[in-house]
Short mmCIF file of C-alpha atoms and ligand atoms in Angstrom, two decimals:
data_model
loop_
_atom_site.label_atom_id
_atom_site.label_comp_id
_atom_site.label_asym_id
_atom_site.label_seq_id
_atom_site.Cartn_x
_atom_site.Cartn_y
_atom_site.Cartn_z
CA MET A 299 253.71 278.18 176.60
CA GLY A 300 254.03 274.24 175.83
CA SER A 301 255.39 273.32 172.31
CA GLN A 302 252.37 271.72 171.25
CA THR A 303 250.15 274.76 171.59
CA HIS A 304 252.69 277.32 170.27
CA GLN A 305 251.81 278.09 166.70
CA PHE A 306 255.23 277.80 164.60
CA HIS A 307 255.95 281.67 163.46
CA ILE A 308 257.98 282.59 160.12
CA PHE A 309 259.23 285.92 159.22
CA PHE A 310 259.79 286.22 155.47
CA PHE A 311 261.83 289.16 154.28
CA PRO A 312 262.19 289.92 150.82
CA PHE A 313 264.54 291.85 148.88
CA MET A 314 261.94 295.01 147.53
CA THR A 315 261.48 293.55 143.67
CA HIS A 316 258.93 291.82 142.23
CA GLY A 317 261.50 289.34 140.99
CA HIS A 318 261.73 288.44 144.92
CA MET A 319 258.88 290.00 146.78
CA ILE A 320 256.83 287.87 144.53
CA PRO A 321 258.00 284.35 144.82
CA MET A 322 258.72 284.92 148.76
CA LEU A 323 255.25 285.60 149.40
CA ASP A 324 254.21 282.44 147.29
CA MET A 325 256.65 280.59 149.96
CA ALA A 326 254.49 282.56 153.26
CA LYS A 327 251.33 281.63 151.70
CA ILE A 328 252.45 277.90 151.29
CA PHE A 329 253.65 277.74 155.15
CA SER A 330 250.66 278.96 156.24
CA SER A 331 248.97 276.61 154.35
CA ILE A 332 250.28 273.97 156.33
CA GLY A 333 249.45 275.77 159.52
CA ALA A 334 252.39 278.06 160.16
CA LYS A 335 251.97 281.76 161.04
CA SER A 336 253.90 283.73 157.95
CA THR A 337 254.64 287.73 158.57
CA VAL A 338 256.04 289.52 155.57
CA LEU A 339 258.15 292.11 156.56
CA THR A 340 257.96 294.77 153.49
CA THR A 341 257.70 298.92 153.39
CA PHE A 342 254.67 300.65 152.60
CA PRO A 343 254.61 300.91 149.08
CA ASN A 344 255.89 297.30 148.67
CA SER A 345 253.02 296.23 151.06
CA GLN A 346 250.55 297.96 148.81
CA THR A 347 251.63 295.32 146.26
CA LEU A 348 251.76 292.26 148.40
CA GLU A 349 248.09 293.01 149.95
CA ARG A 350 245.71 291.95 147.38
CA SER A 351 247.50 288.84 146.60
CA ILE A 352 247.27 287.78 150.61
CA GLU A 353 243.56 288.88 150.56
CA SER A 354 242.61 286.73 147.65
CA PHE A 355 244.61 283.79 149.17
CA LYS A 356 242.69 284.40 152.57
CA ASN A 357 239.41 284.31 150.98
CA GLN A 358 240.37 280.33 149.41
CA ASN A 359 242.39 279.46 152.54
CA PRO A 360 239.87 281.14 155.40
CA GLY A 361 241.56 279.47 158.30
CA ALA A 362 245.59 280.73 157.01
CA ASP A 363 247.36 283.09 159.52
CA ILE A 364 249.40 285.23 157.14
CA GLY A 365 250.13 289.10 157.26
CA ILE A 366 252.40 292.19 156.58
CA THR A 367 254.45 294.12 159.16
CA ILE A 368 255.66 297.23 157.91
CA LEU A 369 259.00 298.60 158.14
CA ASP A 370 260.26 302.01 158.29
CA PHE A 371 262.50 303.47 155.25
CA PRO A 372 263.13 307.20 155.23
CA CYS A 373 264.32 307.60 151.63
CA ALA A 374 265.18 311.53 151.95
CA GLU A 375 267.63 310.92 154.98
CA LEU A 376 269.15 308.01 153.46
CA GLY A 377 270.08 309.84 150.40
CA LEU A 378 267.63 308.34 148.40
CA PRO A 379 264.97 310.26 145.99
CA GLU A 380 261.57 310.53 147.55
CA GLY A 381 259.70 306.94 147.07
CA CYS A 382 263.12 304.90 146.09
CA ASP A 383 262.03 302.26 148.45
CA SER A 384 261.45 299.80 146.13
CA CYS A 385 264.30 298.73 143.60
CA ASP A 386 261.42 298.74 140.67
CA HIS A 387 261.15 302.49 141.64
CA VAL A 388 264.79 303.26 141.44
CA VAL A 389 265.04 301.28 138.38
CA SER A 390 262.34 303.20 136.09
CA ASN A 391 262.42 306.20 137.56
CA SER A 392 266.12 307.22 137.09
CA GLU A 393 267.98 306.86 133.64
CA ALA A 394 271.70 307.93 133.54
CA ASP A 395 272.80 307.12 137.33
CA SER A 396 270.29 304.14 137.77
CA GLU A 397 273.16 301.63 138.15
CA ASP A 398 274.81 304.14 141.20
CA LEU A 399 271.16 304.50 142.63
CA ARG A 400 270.44 300.83 142.45
CA CYS A 401 273.65 299.86 144.54
CA LYS A 402 272.97 302.68 147.31
CA PHE A 403 269.69 301.61 147.29
CA MET A 404 270.86 297.52 148.19
CA PHE A 405 273.70 299.02 150.63
CA SER A 406 270.98 301.41 152.25
CA THR A 407 268.63 298.26 153.17
CA LYS A 408 271.27 297.86 155.91
CA PHE A 409 269.21 300.70 157.64
CA LEU A 410 266.62 298.01 158.28
CA LYS A 411 268.73 295.61 160.36
CA GLN A 412 268.13 297.61 163.66
CA GLN A 413 264.05 297.09 162.93
CA LEU A 414 264.65 293.67 162.01
CA GLU A 415 266.22 293.34 165.32
CA GLN A 416 263.77 294.92 167.64
CA LEU A 417 261.19 292.77 165.59
CA ILE A 418 262.98 289.90 166.65
CA GLU A 419 263.21 290.46 170.07
CA THR A 420 259.63 291.31 170.64
CA VAL A 421 257.77 289.04 168.52
CA ARG A 422 260.16 285.91 168.93
CA PRO A 423 259.35 284.07 165.46
CA ASP A 424 260.40 280.58 165.26
CA CYS A 425 262.64 281.20 162.11
CA LEU A 426 263.61 283.81 159.97
CA VAL A 427 263.88 283.53 155.93
CA ALA A 428 265.49 286.79 154.37
CA ASP A 429 266.53 287.26 151.59
CA ILE A 430 270.07 286.80 149.72
CA VAL A 431 270.69 290.56 149.73
CA PHE A 432 270.79 291.13 152.90
CA PRO A 433 273.54 289.47 154.68
CA TRP A 434 273.25 291.62 158.15
CA ALA A 435 269.93 289.35 158.41
CA THR A 436 272.01 286.33 159.66
CA GLU A 437 273.44 288.29 162.39
CA ALA A 438 270.31 289.90 163.75
CA ALA A 439 268.80 286.43 163.56
CA GLU A 440 271.56 284.95 165.87
CA LYS A 441 271.60 287.30 168.39
CA TYR A 442 268.29 285.93 169.48
CA GLY A 443 268.80 282.41 168.56
CA VAL A 444 266.78 282.38 165.59
CA PRO A 445 267.51 280.22 162.61
CA ARG A 446 268.06 282.21 159.63
CA LEU A 447 267.17 280.89 156.16
CA VAL A 448 268.42 282.36 152.78
CA PHE A 449 265.99 282.86 149.75
CA HIS A 450 268.23 283.05 146.67
CA GLY A 451 265.72 284.06 144.23
CA THR A 452 267.63 281.57 141.36
CA CYS A 453 268.28 278.02 140.94
CA TYR A 454 270.84 275.50 141.74
CA PHE A 455 272.05 275.77 138.03
CA SER A 456 273.26 279.34 138.25
CA ILE A 457 274.43 279.48 141.67
CA CYS A 458 277.08 276.15 140.79
CA ALA A 459 277.85 277.90 137.64
CA SER A 460 279.12 281.19 138.81
CA PHE A 461 280.82 278.78 142.05
CA CYS A 462 282.65 277.05 139.33
CA ILE A 463 283.43 280.59 137.34
CA ALA A 464 284.58 282.79 140.52
CA LEU A 465 286.83 279.61 141.73
CA HIS A 466 288.30 278.90 138.39
CA LYS A 467 288.24 282.54 136.98
CA PRO A 468 288.70 280.99 133.04
CA HIS A 469 287.55 283.82 131.13
CA LYS A 470 290.53 285.91 132.79
CA LYS A 471 292.73 283.19 131.18
CA LEU A 472 291.11 284.12 127.32
CA ALA A 473 292.54 286.78 125.06
CA SER A 474 288.58 287.96 124.28
CA SER A 475 285.40 288.13 126.32
CA SER A 476 283.29 286.70 123.03
CA GLU A 477 285.60 283.15 123.34
CA PRO A 478 283.16 280.55 124.61
CA PHE A 479 284.76 278.41 127.47
CA VAL A 480 283.24 275.49 129.26
CA ILE A 481 282.40 275.68 132.85
CA PRO A 482 285.33 273.79 134.70
CA ASP A 483 284.30 271.41 137.24
CA LEU A 484 280.46 272.04 136.18
CA PRO A 485 278.55 268.82 135.28
CA GLY A 486 276.75 268.90 131.56
CA ASP A 487 279.56 270.88 129.59
CA ILE A 488 278.16 274.00 129.38
CA ALA A 489 279.95 276.47 127.39
CA ILE A 490 279.60 280.63 127.93
CA THR A 491 281.26 283.71 127.35
CA GLY A 492 283.08 286.51 129.57
CA GLU A 493 280.72 288.85 127.93
CA GLN A 494 277.72 287.07 129.21
CA LEU A 495 278.67 286.95 132.85
CA MET A 496 277.92 290.00 135.58
CA ASN A 497 281.62 290.98 135.95
CA ILE A 498 281.74 292.45 139.26
CA ASP A 499 285.36 294.30 140.04
CA GLU A 500 286.29 292.44 143.32
CA GLU A 501 287.65 295.78 144.48
CA SER A 502 284.34 297.90 143.78
CA ASP A 503 281.87 298.53 146.47
CA MET A 504 279.41 296.27 144.72
CA GLY A 505 282.49 293.47 144.89
CA ARG A 506 282.99 293.89 148.72
CA PHE A 507 278.92 293.73 149.12
CA MET A 508 279.10 290.49 147.18
CA LYS A 509 281.81 288.77 149.19
CA GLU A 510 279.34 289.74 152.73
CA VAL A 511 276.64 288.08 150.99
CA MET A 512 278.91 284.93 150.00
CA GLU A 513 279.80 285.08 153.82
CA SER A 514 276.82 285.35 155.32
CA LEU A 515 275.38 282.26 153.01
CA GLN A 516 278.66 280.22 154.77
CA LYS A 517 277.22 281.39 158.10
CA CYS A 518 272.96 280.78 157.84
CA TYR A 519 270.99 277.74 158.64
CA GLY A 520 270.24 276.84 155.10
CA VAL A 521 268.41 277.64 151.85
CA LEU A 522 265.28 277.51 150.59
CA MET A 523 265.03 277.16 146.77
CA ASN A 524 262.47 277.62 144.30
CA SER A 525 262.85 274.43 142.14
CA PHE A 526 262.64 270.83 142.44
CA TYR A 527 264.82 268.00 142.18
CA ASP A 528 264.06 266.73 138.95
CA LEU A 529 264.18 269.43 137.02
CA GLU A 530 268.25 269.96 137.70
CA SER A 531 269.32 267.02 139.91
CA ALA A 532 272.80 267.04 138.88
CA TYR A 533 273.09 270.39 140.23
CA ALA A 534 270.98 270.12 143.38
CA ASP A 535 273.76 267.75 144.21
CA PHE A 536 276.74 269.66 143.05
CA TYR A 537 275.12 272.20 145.30
CA ARG A 538 274.89 270.18 148.17
CA ASN A 539 278.32 267.76 147.46
CA VAL A 540 280.62 270.51 146.23
CA LEU A 541 279.61 273.58 147.54
CA LYS A 542 278.52 271.93 150.97
CA LEU A 543 275.85 274.20 151.77
CA ARG A 544 272.29 272.84 153.04
CA SER A 545 269.05 273.38 151.16
CA TRP A 546 265.29 272.53 151.08
CA HIS A 547 263.74 272.64 147.23
CA ILE A 548 260.44 273.14 147.68
CA GLY A 549 259.00 274.90 144.35
CA PRO A 550 257.76 275.43 142.25
CA LEU A 551 256.25 278.24 144.38
CA SER A 552 253.78 279.82 141.80
CA LEU A 553 251.97 276.62 141.89
CA CYS A 554 250.24 277.65 145.54
CA ASN A 555 248.33 279.75 143.02
CA ARG A 556 245.01 277.78 141.94
CA GLY A 557 242.10 280.23 141.44
CA ILE A 558 241.63 282.61 138.53
CA GLU A 559 241.51 285.33 141.31
CA GLU A 560 244.94 284.32 143.20
CA LYS A 561 246.87 284.02 139.51
CA ALA A 562 245.50 287.46 138.61
CA GLU A 563 246.42 289.22 141.92
CA ARG A 564 249.88 288.48 141.62
CA GLY A 565 252.38 291.38 141.61
CA ARG A 566 250.92 294.23 140.99
CA LYS A 567 247.51 295.33 140.02
CA ALA A 568 247.30 294.09 135.91
CA THR A 569 246.60 296.76 133.44
CA ILE A 570 244.25 294.56 131.59
CA ASP A 571 241.03 292.76 132.74
CA GLU A 572 241.97 289.30 133.29
CA HIS A 573 238.20 288.05 132.14
CA GLU A 574 239.13 289.56 128.69
CA CYS A 575 242.44 288.06 128.35
CA LEU A 576 241.17 284.82 129.11
CA GLN A 577 238.21 285.60 126.74
CA TRP A 578 240.56 286.45 123.90
CA LEU A 579 242.69 283.28 124.63
CA ASP A 580 239.57 281.14 124.81
CA SER A 581 238.88 282.09 121.01
CA LYS A 582 242.00 280.47 120.06
CA LYS A 583 243.18 277.14 119.53
CA PRO A 584 245.39 275.07 121.83
CA ASN A 585 249.28 276.23 121.52
CA SER A 586 248.70 278.75 119.23
CA VAL A 587 250.01 281.79 120.89
CA VAL A 588 253.01 283.20 122.02
CA TYR A 589 253.53 284.74 125.21
CA VAL A 590 256.34 287.65 125.14
CA SER A 591 257.40 289.54 128.27
CA PHE A 592 260.62 290.54 129.62
CA GLY A 593 260.21 290.37 133.78
CA SER A 594 259.73 293.40 135.63
CA MET A 595 263.04 295.22 135.23
CA THR A 596 264.02 295.10 131.50
CA ARG A 597 263.67 298.74 129.64
CA PHE A 598 264.38 298.35 126.14
CA THR A 599 264.87 301.58 123.80
CA ASN A 600 262.44 302.24 121.23
CA GLU A 601 264.28 300.94 118.29
CA GLN A 602 264.17 297.40 120.22
CA LEU A 603 260.84 297.51 120.63
CA ILE A 604 259.87 298.47 117.05
CA GLU A 605 262.21 295.51 116.12
CA ILE A 606 260.13 293.08 118.56
CA ALA A 607 256.79 294.44 117.31
CA ALA A 608 257.81 293.74 113.58
CA GLY A 609 259.23 290.54 114.39
CA LEU A 610 256.08 289.30 115.96
CA GLU A 611 254.25 290.85 113.08
CA ALA A 612 256.37 288.64 110.66
CA SER A 613 256.04 285.45 112.42
CA GLU A 614 252.31 285.49 111.32
CA GLN A 615 252.02 283.75 114.94
CA ASP A 616 249.26 285.03 117.50
CA PHE A 617 250.46 286.71 120.24
CA ILE A 618 250.09 288.73 123.54
CA TRP A 619 252.96 290.80 124.36
CA ALA A 620 253.58 292.59 127.73
CA VAL A 621 255.48 295.73 127.30
CA ARG A 622 256.91 298.00 130.41
CA LYS A 623 257.58 300.98 128.76
CA GLU A 624 257.12 304.23 131.07
CA GLY A 625 255.22 307.20 129.41
CA ASN A 626 253.04 304.55 127.69
CA GLU A 627 249.89 306.78 128.14
CA GLY A 628 248.53 308.93 125.77
CA GLY A 629 250.41 310.44 123.42
CA LYS A 630 252.20 309.05 120.16
CA GLU A 631 253.76 306.11 120.95
CA GLU A 632 257.05 305.87 119.46
CA TRP A 633 258.03 302.10 120.09
CA LEU A 634 255.00 300.93 118.24
CA PRO A 635 255.69 301.02 114.19
CA GLU A 636 252.69 302.81 112.72
CA GLY A 637 249.69 300.86 112.12
CA PHE A 638 250.86 297.94 113.94
CA GLU A 639 247.95 297.42 116.43
CA GLU A 640 245.38 297.76 113.55
CA ARG A 641 247.24 295.35 111.14
CA THR A 642 247.86 293.08 114.03
CA ARG A 643 243.95 293.28 115.57
CA GLY A 644 242.34 289.77 116.23
CA ARG A 645 246.04 288.06 116.55
CA GLY A 646 247.54 290.11 118.92
CA LEU A 647 247.07 291.59 122.21
CA VAL A 648 249.19 294.53 123.41
CA ILE A 649 249.53 294.54 127.76
CA ARG A 650 251.01 298.16 128.53
CA GLY A 651 252.33 297.54 132.03
CA TRP A 652 251.59 294.65 133.92
CA ALA A 653 250.09 291.19 132.94
CA PRO A 654 248.53 288.37 134.76
CA GLN A 655 251.51 286.03 133.66
CA VAL A 656 250.93 282.97 135.64
CA LEU A 657 247.58 283.09 134.26
CA LEU A 658 248.31 283.80 130.81
CA LEU A 659 251.08 280.84 130.68
CA ASP A 660 248.80 278.25 132.15
CA HIS A 661 246.13 278.87 129.78
CA GLN A 662 245.80 275.98 127.07
CA ALA A 663 246.25 278.23 124.38
CA THR A 664 249.37 279.35 125.13
CA GLY A 665 252.05 277.28 123.25
CA GLY A 666 254.99 279.79 123.49
CA PHE A 667 257.15 282.07 125.76
CA VAL A 668 259.52 284.88 124.68
CA THR A 669 261.40 285.31 128.00
CA HIS A 670 264.38 287.37 129.45
CA CYS A 671 265.03 284.09 131.71
CA GLY A 672 264.62 285.78 135.17
CA TRP A 673 264.19 282.63 137.31
CA ASN A 674 260.48 282.86 138.14
CA SER A 675 259.65 283.21 134.28
CA VAL A 676 261.44 280.37 133.37
CA LEU A 677 260.11 278.28 136.56
CA GLU A 678 256.52 279.45 135.61
CA GLY A 679 256.94 278.53 132.04
CA VAL A 680 258.50 275.23 133.25
CA ALA A 681 255.39 274.17 135.34
CA ALA A 682 252.72 275.75 132.45
CA GLY A 683 254.74 273.30 130.38
CA VAL A 684 255.32 275.89 127.57
CA PRO A 685 258.33 276.15 125.76
CA MET A 686 260.74 279.21 125.40
CA VAL A 687 262.39 281.63 123.14
CA THR A 688 265.57 282.72 125.40
CA TRP A 689 266.55 286.35 125.44
CA PRO A 690 268.43 287.25 128.36
CA VAL A 691 269.25 290.79 129.40
CA GLY A 692 271.25 290.61 133.02
CA ALA A 693 272.01 289.28 135.75
CA GLU A 694 272.23 285.42 135.77
CA GLN A 695 270.04 284.93 133.08
CA PHE A 696 272.53 283.82 130.71
CA TYR A 697 272.96 281.00 133.22
CA ASN A 698 269.13 280.18 132.99
CA GLU A 699 269.37 280.00 129.34
CA LYS A 700 271.88 277.56 129.40
CA LEU A 701 269.80 275.49 131.64
CA VAL A 702 266.27 275.75 129.40
CA THR A 703 268.51 275.26 126.05
CA HIS A 704 271.23 273.08 126.69
CA VAL A 705 270.27 270.83 129.80
CA LEU A 706 266.37 270.97 129.79
CA ARG A 707 266.36 271.19 125.86
CA ILE A 708 262.71 272.69 125.88
CA GLY A 709 263.66 276.50 123.67
CA VAL A 710 265.49 278.05 121.31
CA LYS A 711 267.94 280.75 121.67
CA VAL A 712 266.82 284.08 120.02
CA GLY A 713 270.94 284.86 119.92
CA ALA A 714 271.61 287.51 122.52
CA ARG A 715 275.17 287.52 122.45
CA LYS A 716 276.24 289.77 125.54
CA LEU A 717 275.04 291.18 128.55
CA VAL A 718 273.82 294.77 128.69
CA ARG A 719 272.05 295.68 131.79
CA ARG A 720 268.59 296.77 131.49
CA VAL A 721 268.37 297.00 127.48
CA GLY A 722 270.03 294.09 126.28
CA ASP A 723 272.18 292.87 123.37
CA PHE A 724 270.11 294.52 120.42
CA ILE A 725 268.33 291.89 118.53
CA SER A 726 267.04 292.21 115.08
CA ARG A 727 263.44 291.62 113.86
CA GLU A 728 264.68 288.64 111.44
CA LYS A 729 266.23 286.88 114.71
CA GLY A 730 263.12 287.33 116.53
CA GLU A 731 260.83 286.09 113.71
CA LYS A 732 262.75 282.94 113.30
CA ALA A 733 263.24 281.64 116.84
CA VAL A 734 259.53 282.68 117.02
CA ARG A 735 258.72 280.35 114.16
CA GLU A 736 260.70 277.84 115.43
CA VAL A 737 259.49 277.28 119.07
CA MET A 738 255.47 277.23 117.71
CA ALA A 739 256.70 274.67 115.11
CA GLY A 740 258.93 272.49 117.47
CA GLU A 741 257.03 269.63 118.84
CA GLU A 742 260.20 267.76 120.56
CA TRP A 743 260.49 270.94 122.81
CA ARG A 744 256.66 271.06 123.26
CA ARG A 745 256.86 267.39 124.58
CA ARG A 746 259.67 267.85 126.76
CA ALA A 747 258.23 270.91 128.36
CA ASN A 748 255.12 269.23 128.94
CA GLU A 749 256.76 266.09 130.50
CA LEU A 750 258.85 268.68 132.75
CA SER A 751 255.65 270.25 133.82
CA ALA A 752 253.90 266.80 134.85
CA MET A 753 257.21 266.33 136.87
CA ALA A 754 256.72 269.99 138.75
CA LYS A 755 253.13 269.33 139.51
CA ALA A 756 254.10 265.84 140.86
CA ALA A 757 256.78 267.46 142.89
CA VAL A 758 254.50 269.57 145.02
CA GLY A 759 251.78 267.02 145.13
CA GLU A 760 251.40 264.90 148.44
CA GLY A 761 254.45 262.61 148.16
CA GLY A 762 256.57 264.59 145.92
CA SER A 763 260.07 265.66 146.20
CA SER A 764 259.33 269.37 147.34
CA TYR A 765 256.29 268.31 149.60
CA ASN A 766 258.61 265.97 150.93
CA GLU A 767 261.53 268.54 151.36
CA LEU A 768 259.08 270.93 152.88
CA ASP A 769 257.90 268.47 155.53
CA MET A 770 261.34 267.51 156.46
CA PHE A 771 262.51 271.33 156.62
CA MET A 772 259.27 271.61 159.25
CA GLU A 773 260.09 268.81 161.27
CA GLU A 774 263.73 270.14 161.42
CA MET A 775 262.94 273.47 162.41
CA LYS A 776 260.06 272.40 164.87
CA MET A 777 262.87 269.82 166.63
CA LEU A 778 264.91 272.68 166.87
CA ARG A 779 262.46 274.90 168.29
CA ASN A 780 261.49 272.15 170.87
CA ASN A 781 264.93 271.63 171.79
CA LYS A 782 265.43 275.41 172.38
CA GLU A 783 262.06 275.47 175.17
CA MET A 784 263.39 272.51 176.60
N1 LIG B 870 255.34 289.53 136.37
C1 LIG B 870 254.12 289.45 135.69
N2 LIG B 870 253.75 290.27 135.00
C2 LIG B 870 254.23 291.12 134.29
C3 LIG B 870 255.60 290.72 134.74
C4 LIG B 870 255.98 290.25 135.58
O1 LIG B 870 253.25 288.82 136.65
O2 LIG B 870 253.88 291.91 133.25
C5 LIG B 870 255.97 288.55 137.46
C6 LIG B 870 256.56 287.19 136.49
O3 LIG B 870 255.60 286.10 136.63
C7 LIG B 870 257.56 286.77 137.68
C8 LIG B 870 257.79 287.85 138.16
O4 LIG B 870 257.15 289.12 137.89
O5 LIG B 870 256.87 286.03 139.00
C9 LIG B 870 259.65 288.39 137.70
O6 LIG B 870 260.23 288.02 138.01
P1 LIG B 870 261.48 287.36 137.02
O7 LIG B 870 262.43 286.55 137.94
O8 LIG B 870 261.02 286.63 135.84
O9 LIG B 870 262.05 288.41 136.58
P2 LIG B 870 262.33 290.10 137.17
O10 LIG B 870 261.33 290.82 136.57
O11 LIG B 870 263.22 289.87 138.55
O12 LIG B 870 263.56 290.53 136.18
#
């Protein structure tokens, strides 16, 4: 088939968590909207999360060629509990041993390598964009001469920061893990403490796995980043010049969701009617509501949730609070102070489960965002021009907090001192109240957040930096394919 007629075909293969599947699906939509054929590879239960979103995208873009291919993931055979073919499921359905289970889940994904190879062999896509946590995907693609791109899920800033720390190990030279140090080599004099870092023992299974991940990064064709140049130009340059890795920044990816339906269908089904939410927000003044959410993986204790509720009540701000608490249905809710919803009726909305986050952030009444600093949430907040209260919990979230508060200066820290996976460092109601009041009153933060939002929109618009990078990336990929065909 001639290169002029053959539609460019890309496989997108995200890790099975919301924080990875949602932006990768956005990416698949973007590529299909510029004429490529996008196929998302995932397991059956995860396909259910993505399907509605694809449908509403197709309603808006009838010509778009985008679909899902299901991979088989036999949990029982792999020694995982039934239904554990999504990492969110692993986290929410296990308590004490969840960390072991999470690692086991991550390592088990290697089982998918053979299916990936078979698919590449039969379908012959022109390019594979696979998640950073699938290091074996590079080899699978290489076997058939298909370029493998990595999707990282985070920003340049945090990758560069963790690279500098891994190289110099400054925290190992200090007596206490609570003592701050400036990250060596990294532009911007960024101070952090040892207890805010993910400390992975190099000799552990996870340590070895991470080594494999880093090696595959060196061997892949390049990286597609969910970011834009003006947001973190010093770190994009550092990444390219010092880490010497190829990358194309094509974000914010979430901006591809335009209509109400598309924004509301992102991720799993929202547990609240989006029109009801919008009506509620419509009745509020511009920038008067604070939206509170801690992403898809955080599971606070009842004590912490009670403090959050009390802090919100004391702040006297209007709020929307999305709470991901299993066992929300029926019975006494021990995580809510007695009479909380009656007292805050009219000024507060509690969403038990999944919130249509982008829709809420984009509403003009939303004027603040209390966030755990997952990268998608941060970037969605930036795109919407909303200043933030940063409340990092785990993963690379403490780095993201530094970017928001120290580099971009569009928010205040709630005061989390150390990384505690899933449950976070305990934060008192007084600290929560103070940070919410500060961010809602801070005109400087709001002004800068609005400027960044305008830059984000310009970046993905015609002639913008992300738009151009996407174009350059596609040109290079097509040239590669044409050379291969000749
Ligand atoms: N999200 C959502 N509704 C919720 C919780 C999360 O739409 O109630 C989306 C959010 O918009 C983001 C993703 O889920 O796109 C979460 O990714 P992030 O990197 O912020 O955090 P993670 O869940 O990976 O910790």
